[in-house]
Each structure stands twice: as C-alpha cells, then as structure tokens.
Short mmCIF file of C-alpha atoms and ligand atoms in Angstrom, two decimals:
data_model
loop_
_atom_site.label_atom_id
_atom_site.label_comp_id
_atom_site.label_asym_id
_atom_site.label_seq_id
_atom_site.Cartn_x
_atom_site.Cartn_y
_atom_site.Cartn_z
CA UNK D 977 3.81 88.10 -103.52
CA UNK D 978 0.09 87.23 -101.83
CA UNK D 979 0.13 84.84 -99.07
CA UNK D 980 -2.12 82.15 -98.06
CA UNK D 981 -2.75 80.52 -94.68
CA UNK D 982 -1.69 76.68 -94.53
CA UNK D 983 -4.69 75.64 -93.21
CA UNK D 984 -4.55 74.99 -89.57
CA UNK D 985 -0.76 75.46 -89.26
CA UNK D 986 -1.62 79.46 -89.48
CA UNK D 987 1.61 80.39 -91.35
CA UNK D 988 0.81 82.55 -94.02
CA UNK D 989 3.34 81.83 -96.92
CA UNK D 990 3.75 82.53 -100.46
CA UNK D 991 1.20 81.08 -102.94
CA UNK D 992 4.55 79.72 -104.99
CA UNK D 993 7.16 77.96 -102.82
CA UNK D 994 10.32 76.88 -104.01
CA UNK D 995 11.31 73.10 -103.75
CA UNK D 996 14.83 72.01 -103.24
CA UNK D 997 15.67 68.69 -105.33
CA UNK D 998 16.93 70.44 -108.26
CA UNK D 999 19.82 72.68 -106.59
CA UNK D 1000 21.24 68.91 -106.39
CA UNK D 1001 22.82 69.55 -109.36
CA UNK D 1002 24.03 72.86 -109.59
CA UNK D 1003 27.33 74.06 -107.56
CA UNK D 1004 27.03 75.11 -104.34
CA UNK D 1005 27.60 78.99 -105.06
CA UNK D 1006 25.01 78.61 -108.05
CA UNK D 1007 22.36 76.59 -105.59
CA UNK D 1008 22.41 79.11 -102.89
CA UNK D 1009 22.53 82.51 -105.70
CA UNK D 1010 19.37 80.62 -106.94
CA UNK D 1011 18.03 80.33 -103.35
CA UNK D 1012 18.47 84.09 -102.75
CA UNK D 1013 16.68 85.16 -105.74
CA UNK D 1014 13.88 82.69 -105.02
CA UNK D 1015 13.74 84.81 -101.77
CA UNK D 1016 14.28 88.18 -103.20
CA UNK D 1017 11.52 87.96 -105.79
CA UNK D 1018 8.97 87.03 -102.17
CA UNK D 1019 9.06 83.72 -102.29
CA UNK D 1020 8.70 82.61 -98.35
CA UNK D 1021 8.36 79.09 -98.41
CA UNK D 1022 11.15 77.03 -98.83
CA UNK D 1023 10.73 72.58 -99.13
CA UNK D 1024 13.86 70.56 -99.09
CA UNK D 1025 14.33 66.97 -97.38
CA UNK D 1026 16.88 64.61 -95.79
CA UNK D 1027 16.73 62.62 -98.82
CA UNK D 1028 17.76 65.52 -101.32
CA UNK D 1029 21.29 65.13 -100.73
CA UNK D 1030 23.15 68.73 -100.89
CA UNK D 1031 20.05 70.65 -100.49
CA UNK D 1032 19.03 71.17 -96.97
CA UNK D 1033 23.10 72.94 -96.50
CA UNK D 1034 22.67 74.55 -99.53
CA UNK D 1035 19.34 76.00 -98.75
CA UNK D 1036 20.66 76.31 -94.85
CA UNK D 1037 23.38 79.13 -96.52
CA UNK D 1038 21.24 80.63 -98.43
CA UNK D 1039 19.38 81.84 -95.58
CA UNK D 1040 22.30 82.90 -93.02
CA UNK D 1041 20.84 86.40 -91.80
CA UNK D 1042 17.17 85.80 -93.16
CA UNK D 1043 15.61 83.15 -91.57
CA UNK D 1044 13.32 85.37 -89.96
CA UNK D 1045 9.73 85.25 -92.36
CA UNK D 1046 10.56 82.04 -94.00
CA UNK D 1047 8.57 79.27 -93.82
CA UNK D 1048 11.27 76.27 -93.39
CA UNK D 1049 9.83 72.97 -94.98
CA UNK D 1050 11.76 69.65 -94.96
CA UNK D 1051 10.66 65.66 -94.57
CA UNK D 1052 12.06 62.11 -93.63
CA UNK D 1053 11.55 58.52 -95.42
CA UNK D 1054 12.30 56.76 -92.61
CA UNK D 1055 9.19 54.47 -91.14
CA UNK D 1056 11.38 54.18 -87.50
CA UNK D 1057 11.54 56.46 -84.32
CA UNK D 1058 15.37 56.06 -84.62
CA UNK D 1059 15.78 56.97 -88.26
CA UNK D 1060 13.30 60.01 -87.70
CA UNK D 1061 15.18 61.17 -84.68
CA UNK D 1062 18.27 61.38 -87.10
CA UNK D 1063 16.90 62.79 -89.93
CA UNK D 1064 15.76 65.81 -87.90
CA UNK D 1065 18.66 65.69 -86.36
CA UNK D 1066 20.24 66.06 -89.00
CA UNK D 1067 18.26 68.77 -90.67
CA UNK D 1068 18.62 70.70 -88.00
CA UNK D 1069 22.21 70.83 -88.70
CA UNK D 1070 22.59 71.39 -92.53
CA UNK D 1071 19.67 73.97 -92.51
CA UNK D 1072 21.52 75.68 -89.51
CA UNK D 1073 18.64 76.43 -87.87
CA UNK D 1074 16.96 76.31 -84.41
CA UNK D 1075 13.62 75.22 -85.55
CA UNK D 1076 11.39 73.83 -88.57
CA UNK D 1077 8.78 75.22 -89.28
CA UNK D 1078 7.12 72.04 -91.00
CA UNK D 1079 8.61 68.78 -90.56
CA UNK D 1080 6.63 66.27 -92.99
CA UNK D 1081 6.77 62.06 -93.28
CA UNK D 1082 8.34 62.30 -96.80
CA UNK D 1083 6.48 59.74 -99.56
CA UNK D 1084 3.64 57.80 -97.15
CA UNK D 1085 1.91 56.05 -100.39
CA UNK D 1086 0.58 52.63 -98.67
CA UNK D 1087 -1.40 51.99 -95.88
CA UNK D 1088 1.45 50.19 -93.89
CA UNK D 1089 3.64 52.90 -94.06
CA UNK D 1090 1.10 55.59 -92.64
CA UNK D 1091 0.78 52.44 -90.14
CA UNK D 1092 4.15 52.80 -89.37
CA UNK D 1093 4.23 56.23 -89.01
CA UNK D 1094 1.15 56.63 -86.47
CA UNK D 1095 2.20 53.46 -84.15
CA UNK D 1096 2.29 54.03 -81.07
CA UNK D 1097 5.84 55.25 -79.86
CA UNK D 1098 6.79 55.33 -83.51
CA UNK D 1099 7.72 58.44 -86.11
CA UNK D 1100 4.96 60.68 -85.13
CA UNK D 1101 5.46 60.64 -81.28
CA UNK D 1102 8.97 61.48 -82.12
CA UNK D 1103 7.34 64.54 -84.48
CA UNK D 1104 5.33 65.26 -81.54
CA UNK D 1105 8.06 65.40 -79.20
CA UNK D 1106 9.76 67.61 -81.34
CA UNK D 1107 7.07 70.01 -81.27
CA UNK D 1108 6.72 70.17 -77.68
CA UNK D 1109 10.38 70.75 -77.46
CA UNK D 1110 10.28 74.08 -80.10
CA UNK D 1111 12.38 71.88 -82.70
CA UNK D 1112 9.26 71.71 -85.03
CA UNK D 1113 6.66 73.99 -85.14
CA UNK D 1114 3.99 72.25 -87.19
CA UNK D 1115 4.02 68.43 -88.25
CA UNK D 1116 2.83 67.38 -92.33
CA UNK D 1117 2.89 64.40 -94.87
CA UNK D 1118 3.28 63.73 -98.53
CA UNK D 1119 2.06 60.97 -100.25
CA UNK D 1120 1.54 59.89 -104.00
CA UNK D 1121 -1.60 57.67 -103.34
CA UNK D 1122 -5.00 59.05 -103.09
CA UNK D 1123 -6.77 56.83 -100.44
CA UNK D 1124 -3.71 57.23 -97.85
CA UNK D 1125 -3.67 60.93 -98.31
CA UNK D 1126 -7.25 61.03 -97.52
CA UNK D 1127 -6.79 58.47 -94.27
CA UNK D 1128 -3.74 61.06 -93.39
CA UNK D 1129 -6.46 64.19 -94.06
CA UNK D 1130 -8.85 62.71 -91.86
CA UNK D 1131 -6.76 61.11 -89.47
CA UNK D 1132 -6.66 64.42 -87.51
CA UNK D 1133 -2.71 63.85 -87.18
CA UNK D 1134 -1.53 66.13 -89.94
CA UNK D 1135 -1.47 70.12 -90.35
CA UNK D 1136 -0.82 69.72 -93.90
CA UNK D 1137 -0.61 67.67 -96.96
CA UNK D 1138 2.03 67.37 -100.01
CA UNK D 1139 0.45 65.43 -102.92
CA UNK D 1140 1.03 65.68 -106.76
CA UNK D 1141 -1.81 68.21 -108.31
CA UNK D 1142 -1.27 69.89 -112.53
CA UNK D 1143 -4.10 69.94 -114.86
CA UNK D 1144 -2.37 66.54 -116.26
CA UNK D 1145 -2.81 64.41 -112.84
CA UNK D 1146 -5.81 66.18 -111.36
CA UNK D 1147 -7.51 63.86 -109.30
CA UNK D 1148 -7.24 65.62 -106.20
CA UNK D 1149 -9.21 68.40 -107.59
CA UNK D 1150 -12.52 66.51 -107.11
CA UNK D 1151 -12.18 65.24 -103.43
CA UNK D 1152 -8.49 65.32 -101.45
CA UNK D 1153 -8.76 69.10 -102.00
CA UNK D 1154 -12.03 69.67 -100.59
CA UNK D 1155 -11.43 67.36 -97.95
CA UNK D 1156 -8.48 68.73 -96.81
CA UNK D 1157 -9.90 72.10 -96.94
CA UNK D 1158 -12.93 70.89 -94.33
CA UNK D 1159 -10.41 69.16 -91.93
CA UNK D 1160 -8.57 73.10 -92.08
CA UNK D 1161 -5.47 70.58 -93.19
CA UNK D 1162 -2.98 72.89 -95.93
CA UNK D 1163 -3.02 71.45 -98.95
CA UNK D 1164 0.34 71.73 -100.77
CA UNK D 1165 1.13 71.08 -104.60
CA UNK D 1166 3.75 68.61 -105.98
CA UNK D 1167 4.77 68.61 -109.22
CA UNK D 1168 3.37 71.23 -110.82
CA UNK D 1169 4.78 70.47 -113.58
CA UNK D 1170 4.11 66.81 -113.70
CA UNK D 1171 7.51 65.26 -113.50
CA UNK D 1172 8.34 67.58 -116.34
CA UNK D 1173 6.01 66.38 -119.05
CA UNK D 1174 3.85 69.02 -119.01
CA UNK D 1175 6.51 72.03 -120.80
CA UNK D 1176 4.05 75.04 -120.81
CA UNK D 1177 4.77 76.55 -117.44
CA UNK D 1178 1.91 79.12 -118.62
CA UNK D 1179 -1.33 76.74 -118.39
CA UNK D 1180 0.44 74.75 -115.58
CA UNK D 1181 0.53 77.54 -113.30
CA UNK D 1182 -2.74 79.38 -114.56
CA UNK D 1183 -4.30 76.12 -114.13
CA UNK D 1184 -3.14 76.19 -110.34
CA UNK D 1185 -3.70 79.60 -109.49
CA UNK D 1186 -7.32 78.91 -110.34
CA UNK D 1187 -7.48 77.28 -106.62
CA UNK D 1188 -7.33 80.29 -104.03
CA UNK D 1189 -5.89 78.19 -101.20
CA UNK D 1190 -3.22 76.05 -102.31
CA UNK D 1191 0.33 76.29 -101.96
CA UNK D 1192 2.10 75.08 -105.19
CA UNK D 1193 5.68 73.85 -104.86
CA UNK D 1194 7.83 74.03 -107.69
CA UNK D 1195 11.37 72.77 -108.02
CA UNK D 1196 13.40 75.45 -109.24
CA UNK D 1197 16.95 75.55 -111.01
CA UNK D 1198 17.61 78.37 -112.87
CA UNK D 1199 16.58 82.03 -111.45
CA UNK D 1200 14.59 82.78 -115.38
CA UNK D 1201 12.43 79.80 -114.27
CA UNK D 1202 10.83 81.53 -111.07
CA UNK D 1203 10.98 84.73 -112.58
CA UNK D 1204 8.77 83.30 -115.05
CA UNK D 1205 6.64 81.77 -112.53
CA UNK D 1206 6.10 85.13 -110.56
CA UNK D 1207 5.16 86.88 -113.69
CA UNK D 1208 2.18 84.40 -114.59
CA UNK D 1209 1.54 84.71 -111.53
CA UNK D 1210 1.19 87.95 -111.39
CA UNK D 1211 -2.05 87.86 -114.47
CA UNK D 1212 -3.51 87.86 -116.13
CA UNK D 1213 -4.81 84.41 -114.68
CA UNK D 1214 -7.81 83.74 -116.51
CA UNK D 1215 -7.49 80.45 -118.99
CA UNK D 1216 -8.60 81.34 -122.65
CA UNK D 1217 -10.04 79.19 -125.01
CA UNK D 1218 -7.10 78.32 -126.83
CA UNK D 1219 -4.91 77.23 -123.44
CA UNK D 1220 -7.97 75.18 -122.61
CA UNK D 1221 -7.31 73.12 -125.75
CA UNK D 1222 -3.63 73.15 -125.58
CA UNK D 1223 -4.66 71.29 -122.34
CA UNK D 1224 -6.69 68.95 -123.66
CA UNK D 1225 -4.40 67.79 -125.79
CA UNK D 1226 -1.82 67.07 -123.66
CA UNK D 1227 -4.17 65.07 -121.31
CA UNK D 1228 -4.90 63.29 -124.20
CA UNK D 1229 -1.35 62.55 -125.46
CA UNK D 1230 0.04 61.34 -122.05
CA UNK D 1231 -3.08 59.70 -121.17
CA UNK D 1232 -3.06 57.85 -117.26
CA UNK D 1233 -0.14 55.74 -117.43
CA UNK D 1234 2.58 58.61 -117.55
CA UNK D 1235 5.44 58.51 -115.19
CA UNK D 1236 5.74 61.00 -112.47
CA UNK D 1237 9.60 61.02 -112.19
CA UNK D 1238 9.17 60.53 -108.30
CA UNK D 1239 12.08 57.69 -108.33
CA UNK D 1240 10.08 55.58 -105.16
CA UNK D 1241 10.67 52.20 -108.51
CA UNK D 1242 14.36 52.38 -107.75
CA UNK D 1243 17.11 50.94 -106.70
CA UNK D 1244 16.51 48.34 -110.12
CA UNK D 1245 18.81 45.58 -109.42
CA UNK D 1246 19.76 46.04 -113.17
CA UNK D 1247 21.02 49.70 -112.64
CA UNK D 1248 18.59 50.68 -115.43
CA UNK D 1249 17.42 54.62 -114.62
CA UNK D 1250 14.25 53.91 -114.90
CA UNK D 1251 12.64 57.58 -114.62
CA UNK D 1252 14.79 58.33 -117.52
CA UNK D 1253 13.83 55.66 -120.03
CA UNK D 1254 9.68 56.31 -118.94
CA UNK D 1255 10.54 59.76 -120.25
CA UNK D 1256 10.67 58.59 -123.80
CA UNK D 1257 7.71 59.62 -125.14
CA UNK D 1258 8.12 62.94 -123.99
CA UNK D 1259 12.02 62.66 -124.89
CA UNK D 1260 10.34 61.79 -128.61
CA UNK D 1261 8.22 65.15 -128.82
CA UNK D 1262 10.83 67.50 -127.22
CA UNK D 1263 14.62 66.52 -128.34
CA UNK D 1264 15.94 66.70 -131.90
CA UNK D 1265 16.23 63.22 -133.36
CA UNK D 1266 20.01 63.79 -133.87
CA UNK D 1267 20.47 64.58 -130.34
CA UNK D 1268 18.21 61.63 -128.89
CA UNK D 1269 19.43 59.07 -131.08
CA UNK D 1270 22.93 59.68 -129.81
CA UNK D 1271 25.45 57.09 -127.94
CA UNK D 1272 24.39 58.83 -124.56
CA UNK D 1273 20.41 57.97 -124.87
CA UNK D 1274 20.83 55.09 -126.43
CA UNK D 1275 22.65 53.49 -123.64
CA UNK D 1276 20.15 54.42 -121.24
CA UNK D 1277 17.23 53.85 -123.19
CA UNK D 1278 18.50 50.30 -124.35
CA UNK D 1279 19.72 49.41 -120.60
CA UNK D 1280 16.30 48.72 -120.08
CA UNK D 1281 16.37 45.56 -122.31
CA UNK D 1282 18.55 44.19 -119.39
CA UNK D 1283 15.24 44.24 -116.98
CA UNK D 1284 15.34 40.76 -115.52
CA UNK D 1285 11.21 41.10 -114.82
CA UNK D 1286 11.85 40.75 -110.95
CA UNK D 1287 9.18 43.25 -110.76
CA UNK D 1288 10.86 44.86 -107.49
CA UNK D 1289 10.14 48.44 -108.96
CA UNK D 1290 6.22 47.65 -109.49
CA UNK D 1291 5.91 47.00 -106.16
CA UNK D 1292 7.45 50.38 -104.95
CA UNK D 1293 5.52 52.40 -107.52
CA UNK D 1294 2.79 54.43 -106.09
CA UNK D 1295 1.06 54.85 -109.36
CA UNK D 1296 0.84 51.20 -110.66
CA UNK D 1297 2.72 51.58 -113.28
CA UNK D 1298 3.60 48.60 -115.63
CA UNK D 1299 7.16 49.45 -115.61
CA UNK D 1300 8.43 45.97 -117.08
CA UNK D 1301 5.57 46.30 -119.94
CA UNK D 1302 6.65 49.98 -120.62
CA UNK D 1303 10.20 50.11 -120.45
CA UNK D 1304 10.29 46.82 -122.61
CA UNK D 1305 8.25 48.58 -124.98
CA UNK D 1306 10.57 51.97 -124.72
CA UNK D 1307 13.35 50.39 -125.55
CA UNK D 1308 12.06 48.54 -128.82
CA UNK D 1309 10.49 51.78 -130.33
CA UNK D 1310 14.34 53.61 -129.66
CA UNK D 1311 15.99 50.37 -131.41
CA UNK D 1312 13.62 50.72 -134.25
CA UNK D 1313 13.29 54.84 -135.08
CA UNK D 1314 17.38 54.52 -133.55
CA UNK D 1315 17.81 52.84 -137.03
CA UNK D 1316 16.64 55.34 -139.07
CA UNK D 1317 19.84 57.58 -138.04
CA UNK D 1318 22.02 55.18 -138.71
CA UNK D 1319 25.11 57.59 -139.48
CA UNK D 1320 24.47 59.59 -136.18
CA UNK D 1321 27.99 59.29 -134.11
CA UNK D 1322 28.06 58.39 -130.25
CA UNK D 1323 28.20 61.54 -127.89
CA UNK D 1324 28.75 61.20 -124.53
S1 SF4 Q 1874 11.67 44.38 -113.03
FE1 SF4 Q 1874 13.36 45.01 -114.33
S2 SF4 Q 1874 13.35 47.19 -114.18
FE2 SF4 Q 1874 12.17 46.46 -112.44
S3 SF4 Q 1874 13.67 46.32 -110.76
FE3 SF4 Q 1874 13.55 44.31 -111.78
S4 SF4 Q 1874 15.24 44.38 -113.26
FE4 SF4 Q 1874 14.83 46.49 -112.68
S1 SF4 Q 1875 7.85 54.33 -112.59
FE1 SF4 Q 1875 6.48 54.83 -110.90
S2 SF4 Q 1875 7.83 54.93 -109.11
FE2 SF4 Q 1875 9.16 54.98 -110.91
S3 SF4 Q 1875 9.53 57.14 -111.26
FE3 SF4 Q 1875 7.77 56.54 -112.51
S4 SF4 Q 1875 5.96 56.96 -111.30
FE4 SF4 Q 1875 7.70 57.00 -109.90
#
C-alpha cells in the first residue's frame, strides 16, 4: 500500500490505518485474526487508546513477532500528570511493547482542556518526558472542535493531529488542513465514515483519497470491510458525476446537526444511550420497519422520553448538539410510525 509521511513526525505509514474501537466487540481470537489481516493486506498504522477497553491487548497480540514497521498509535483522556503517567503506563503493558510510536491527548475539544494539557508540569511534560526516555517516539492530539485543533496546530506542541474529516463533516477541508500542512503537523482522519451515517464506503473513501497527504483512520470489524477499503483504494479514484450527486444528497439529508457517535454526551444520568437514539434517522432509511419497530429499539428509542432536561450531555458535546430537543423529538416520531406496526412482536 503507498505511504505518506506524518508531517514532521517523519514516519511514513499507510495512507489507510486501522482504528481499534470496534474489535471491542468481537472475541479476542476474532479481534486479533482481524488485526493480522489489517496487517497482511499493508496496512502499517495501527490507533487504539486507553479508553477502548479490550483493544490495546488485543491489538498488543496481534502484533507478537511484527512490531517491527508498524506505526503504534494510542491516546489518554486524562487532563492530569498522574492519570497520563498511568495510561501510558498502562499501554505500554497491554500493547506489549517497548515504545509508542505516537502517544496522542485523546478528545481535547475546549480550550480548558488543551489548557490543561499544556500547563506547566502537567500532561505534556509527562509526554515529553516520555520521549526523552524512548517510551514515546512522537507526541499528537485529537480533538472534535475546530478552533482548539487549530490553537493545538499552531501551538508548535503537536507532531500531529486526529480530527473528524468525510465529505459529510468537511470543514477542515477549507483551513485545519492547510494549516496543519504549513506547521509540517500530520493531519490524521477520524471518522471516515461519519459515525456511520454515511453507508457508501465508495464516495467516502474516494472523497478522501482526493487529499494526497492525509492519513485516514478507519475503524475496522470485519476483514471484507478493509478489503473493501484497499480495493477503492487501489482506483480508480476519480469521483464521477453521478457519486458527486449521491453526495450531495446525503449532505443534504443529514444536514449540520447529525450526530457523530463520538459518546463525549455520556454518562446520561437517565442511562438513555444516547448515540443510539440520535441514530434514528439514519436507523429510519437503513433498517426494515419490522425489524426497527421491534421490542429491542423501541426500548432504547423510547428511554429517551425519561431525559430529565439536566442538560449534562450538552455541555460535554463537542458539536453543540441539542440533544434534549432531538432525542425528545426521536422518540415521538418512533411512538407515532411505532403505531403503524402495531402487530409486530417484541424481539430482544
Ligand atoms: S439532559 Fe436528558 S439526556 Fe441529557 S444527560 Fe440529562 S437526562 Fe440524560
Ligand atoms: S450527541 Fe454529541 S457528544 Fe453525543 S455522541 Fe452525538 S455528537 Fe457525540
């Protein structure tokens, strides 16, 4: 597969890399076969974080005996030198490794918490350390909010970048890009696939490849989904008329107040799985009516009539969202087209 240089960092890794949340759910001996063929089809940049549960040890077998041309990518939440010195810690013991190669501040999408990270004898000196000391080779962020990832770009601090980039949320096509280009800071892609509302994997990934110099992450589950990915990949790349429109549409159907599935709303003190129920207009278009209007959606759509409009998860949404609004609004539509299948059993 062609490489690219992360920008300053100088690794040259695989213009696809694979990203480790979903092998959360598969069994261990699945998660690492779909590791391994990640690998096998030249795929040399592997993201995972502290936060993803399973994946770092997962990921960390997958590689026993070829660590050696692998770009190693994981990340910590935590805004304290402590809680970083853990995490890393930490990583460095699931992934059974030596070294990172990239060790990024996982989700800075407010000013106070890149504060937090650059204060003086906070998370980065402990980054820094790190590097000194061989257990990190390069230091990175990822963020969900355009105006901190530009601070971060500019700051001089970081050797890359991680921020959400698909022909759906495309803002940081007209500036973060080029910026982070200029400050020679690698600029790598999150949700390629938007959160999973865009479904063609064909224009989302032609659409990317149109930018030489980005490294699009893509969270992979199943080995037919990479192979997929590879083959587009592999061209024709040019976008025809047709795929333009198909675009175009779906811009216009999810319009700007989508959700991006990142999870940074929860914990709701109401248990209500939020992500899930913000999915329903894309649940609408893709699921058969007899399957969504079953006992198992309709409990988690309808939780969200027992939001108690604390408005906790606003405040921890990097995109603004109006969750109350939406989710309110979610759940009335299911009640109401829910009632046009009224013989449909409960499935669990
Ligand atoms: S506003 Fe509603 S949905 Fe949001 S955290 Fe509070 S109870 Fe949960
Ligand atoms: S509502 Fe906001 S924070 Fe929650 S998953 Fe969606 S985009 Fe992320």
């Amino acid at each position: 597969m062609e490489k690219i240089r992360l920008g300053k960092t100088n690794l040259m890794v695989s213009r696809l890399g694979f990203g480790g949340i979903p092998i959360q759910r598969l069994s261990e001996a699945d998660a690492v076969a779909v590791v391994k063929r990640c690998l096998d089809l030249g795929v040399t940049f592997l993201d995972t974080a502290n936060a993803y549960t399973t994946s770092e040890e997962r990921i960390g077998k997958a590689l026993a005996g070829r660590r050696e041309g692998v770009v190693l990518a994981t990340k910590s939440t935590s805004r304290k030198r402590e809680g970083v010195e853990k995490h890393l810690n930490l990583s460095l013991q699931r992934l059974n490794v030596k070294y990172i190669d990239l060790y990024q501040f996982h989700g800075v999408s407010d000013k106070a918490s890149l504060d937090m990270v650059l204060a003086p004898d906070g998370p980065m000196s402990v980054a820094q350390k790190a590097r000194d000391d061989g257990l990190i080779k390069h230091i990175g962020i990822t963020s969900h909010q355009i105006d901190v990832a530009k601070e971060a770009v500019t700051s001089g601090k970081f050797e890359t970048i991680m921020f959400p980039f698909n022909f759906v949320t495309s803002e940081a096509a007209d500036e973060l890009i080029p910026l982070a280009k200029k400050h020679d800071v690698g600029f790598i892609v999150m949700k390629p696939l938007s959160g999973g509302m865009i479904d063609n994997a064909n224009i989302a990934f032609k659409y990317l490849f149109q930018f030489p110099e980005i490294l699009t992450v893509v969270g992979i589950e199943k080995t037919p989904e990479i192979e997929e990915i590879v083959k587009i990949l592999e061209g024709p790349l040019t976008i025809t008329s047709a795929e333009k429109k198909e675009m175009q549409k779906l811009r216009d159907q999810l319009g700007t107040k989508f959700c991006h599935r990142c999870d940074y709303c929860q914990p709701c003190s109401e248990g209500i799985a939020l992500s899930t129920v913000m999915m329903y207009p894309s649940l609408v278009r893709r699921l058969p009516p007899e399957h969504l209007f079953s006992g198992f959606w309709g409990q988690v759509i309808e939780k969200a009539e027992s939001c108690t409009e604390c408005g906790e998860c606003e405040t921890r949404c990097p995109y603004h969202l109006p969750i109350r609004e939406l989710i309110s609004e979610y759940a009335k539509q299911y009640r109401e087209e829910a009632r046009k299948y009224p013989k449909q059993q409960p499935k669990t």
